Amino acid sequence: MKVLLVNGSPHEKGCTFTALEEVAKTLNVEGIETEIFQIGTKPISGCIACKTCGKTGHCVFSDRVNEFLAIAGDADGFVFGSPVHYASAGGAITSFLDRAFYTDLQSGKQIFCLKPAAAVVSARRAGTTATFDQLNKYFTLSEMPVVSSRYWNMVHGHTPEDVKKDLEGLQIMRILGRNMAWFLKCKEAGIKAGVPFPEREERIATNFIR
């Protein structure tokens, strides 16, 4: 089994990475393979709602979003990390997630459906809960079980060295990793035992204004 961890920070080895690394190390101890996917520093366009992805199966913009989607189907679980910018997720990961999840929806591939997901946020001081709520909305829209920890999944610090001093935050990351591993093992056991996946229904879209 494999969990894909997405670092939405422009800093490759910054505070968000430090939190994700703690989750990844715990997953590895539990026998789960991990990969940290760096969004990077190149510009990521927002979704332009062209719906080309519904025809081609990939986003019209060729960048890290399509590179992520190319490997996401092989992942069994996901952890998305973001720094806090103005009490919300960073602009890059917001555009990244908008396009990744919209492409999956329009293409009908359902690469995220019923795969566990978690959000991790880092901040110097405040804005973490608003960012945490924002990221979780992508999961609940895509039928992804949301994995929790003992507290909200956040760490505090201005530098990676600060984050390493946030002992409670690091513990939260480790518990998150163990809970994710437990869920994945339970899902695997259920599949082996013959527990069927939920019955699928055709999507119903009702406009409020007619």
XYZ file of C-alpha atoms in Angstrom:
210
model
C 0.000 0.000 0.000
C 1.119 3.522 -0.714
C 0.221 6.981 0.565
C 0.944 10.039 -1.549
C 1.754 13.151 0.493
C 1.493 16.481 -1.348
C 3.590 19.422 -0.175
C 1.733 22.593 -1.150
C 4.443 24.902 0.160
C 6.871 26.675 -2.186
C 9.593 25.721 0.297
C 10.704 22.193 -0.521
C 12.115 21.483 2.949
C 10.138 24.001 5.009
C 7.632 23.734 7.845
C 4.928 21.947 5.855
C 7.459 19.385 4.633
C 8.630 18.823 8.208
C 5.076 17.946 9.237
C 4.501 15.689 6.231
C 7.829 13.964 6.816
C 6.744 13.047 10.351
C 3.562 11.482 8.972
C 5.523 9.658 6.268
C 8.063 8.211 8.705
C 5.253 6.839 10.867
C 3.511 5.302 7.857
C 6.787 3.646 6.865
C 7.112 2.113 10.322
C 3.598 0.721 9.834
C 4.657 -0.910 6.570
C 3.062 1.660 4.263
C 5.078 3.011 1.329
C 5.120 6.804 0.962
C 6.058 9.481 -1.544
C 6.169 13.223 -0.929
C 5.058 15.076 -4.058
C 6.368 18.639 -4.256
C 4.103 21.139 -6.015
C 7.170 23.305 -6.530
C 7.610 26.973 -7.327
C 6.500 27.231 -10.939
C 3.217 29.112 -11.533
C 0.065 26.982 -11.323
C -2.942 28.391 -13.131
C -6.367 28.281 -11.598
C -9.153 26.297 -13.258
C -10.709 28.137 -16.223
C -13.762 25.803 -16.364
C -13.137 24.902 -20.014
C -14.152 21.275 -19.302
C -11.549 19.957 -21.722
C -10.640 17.434 -19.019
C -14.038 15.807 -19.478
C -13.038 14.848 -23.009
C -9.324 14.166 -22.629
C -9.078 12.890 -19.048
C -6.380 15.415 -18.178
C -6.170 19.156 -17.576
C -5.654 21.462 -20.548
C -2.663 23.002 -18.746
C 0.410 20.777 -18.798
C 2.060 21.167 -15.399
C 2.371 19.543 -11.970
C -1.368 18.880 -11.807
C -1.259 16.380 -14.674
C 1.968 14.891 -13.304
C 0.194 14.313 -9.993
C -2.912 12.826 -11.599
C -0.731 10.423 -13.579
C 0.458 8.767 -10.355
C -2.505 9.428 -8.045
C -4.469 6.470 -9.353
C -1.878 4.076 -7.940
C -2.016 5.617 -4.455
C -4.162 4.089 -1.715
C -4.368 7.223 0.428
C -3.473 10.904 0.416
C -2.201 13.612 2.730
C -2.302 17.194 1.459
C -0.202 19.783 3.272
C -0.315 23.564 3.042
C 1.120 26.576 4.796
C -1.308 29.218 6.013
C -1.516 32.312 3.810
C -3.976 34.970 5.003
C -5.916 32.416 7.091
C -6.336 30.107 4.103
C -4.423 27.582 2.033
C -1.676 28.882 -0.223
C -2.644 30.047 -3.700
C -0.602 27.357 -5.453
C -2.158 24.391 -3.686
C -5.629 25.915 -3.973
C -5.294 26.154 -7.756
C -3.662 22.706 -7.770
C -6.502 21.057 -5.869
C -9.236 22.889 -7.798
C -7.907 21.527 -11.065
C -6.939 18.059 -9.825
C -10.310 17.337 -8.262
C -12.275 18.999 -11.068
C -10.389 16.972 -13.683
C -11.159 13.785 -11.773
C -14.837 14.739 -11.532
C -15.248 15.690 -15.179
C -13.294 12.710 -16.514
C -15.280 10.244 -14.414
C -12.131 8.354 -13.425
C -12.912 8.552 -9.679
C -9.286 8.078 -8.662
C -9.989 9.645 -5.248
C -13.281 7.906 -4.424
C -13.242 5.905 -1.160
C -9.523 6.480 -0.655
C -8.668 7.937 2.771
C -7.357 11.493 2.897
C -6.066 13.946 5.449
C -5.077 17.597 5.515
C -2.018 18.965 7.307
C -1.427 22.680 7.838
C 1.472 24.709 9.204
C 1.523 28.269 10.457
C 3.675 30.632 12.424
C 0.741 31.552 14.613
C -2.913 31.565 13.452
C -5.281 30.790 10.564
C -4.816 27.038 10.854
C -8.399 25.938 11.500
C -9.787 27.927 8.564
C -7.157 26.387 6.282
C -7.826 22.931 7.698
C -11.553 23.279 6.974
C -10.852 24.518 3.452
C -8.717 21.506 2.530
C -11.119 18.960 4.010
C -13.900 20.146 1.710
C -12.148 18.619 -1.292
C -12.270 15.201 0.356
C -15.910 15.219 1.378
C -16.931 16.307 -2.126
C -15.163 13.253 -3.573
C -16.411 10.512 -1.214
C -13.055 10.235 0.531
C -13.001 9.024 4.151
C -11.329 11.751 6.212
C -8.641 10.479 8.589
C -8.247 12.424 11.805
C -5.745 12.595 14.636
C -5.996 13.444 18.343
C -6.308 17.149 17.514
C -6.570 19.216 14.363
C -3.726 18.306 12.026
C -1.493 21.347 12.452
C 2.006 22.344 13.446
C 3.349 25.738 14.475
C 6.651 27.379 13.730
C 8.390 29.997 11.621
C 11.168 27.581 10.601
C 11.537 23.781 10.395
C 13.603 23.995 13.577
C 10.647 25.666 15.304
C 8.301 22.937 14.104
C 10.580 20.276 15.559
C 10.106 21.992 18.933
C 6.314 21.732 18.595
C 6.173 18.385 20.367
C 2.390 18.241 20.446
C 2.187 19.062 16.751
C 4.646 16.314 15.859
C 2.735 13.849 18.013
C -0.436 14.792 16.122
C 1.375 13.955 12.876
C 2.487 10.563 14.181
C -0.993 9.667 15.393
C -2.354 10.732 12.018
C 0.103 8.377 10.323
C -0.887 5.466 12.542
C -4.601 6.141 12.037
C -4.121 6.314 8.267
C -2.202 3.027 8.308
C -4.891 1.363 10.441
C -7.639 2.508 8.096
C -5.773 1.257 5.028
C -5.191 -2.141 6.637
C -8.871 -2.387 7.621
C -9.923 -1.510 4.082
C -7.581 -4.144 2.671
C -8.911 -6.742 5.116
C -12.485 -5.847 4.168
C -11.774 -6.272 0.468
C -10.110 -9.633 1.099
C -13.113 -10.708 3.173
C -15.431 -9.924 0.283
C -17.078 -6.794 1.679
C -18.530 -5.078 -1.408
C -18.012 -1.423 -2.199
C -21.069 0.826 -1.775
C -23.638 0.756 -4.556
C -23.054 3.535 -7.075
C -25.799 5.936 -8.115
C -25.899 8.211 -11.135
C -25.103 11.779 -10.173
C -28.111 14.064 -9.677
C -27.425 17.781 -10.153
C -30.244 20.101 -9.181
C -29.897 23.819 -9.888
C -31.320 26.149 -7.258
C -32.520 28.608 -9.894
C -34.595 27.260 -12.798
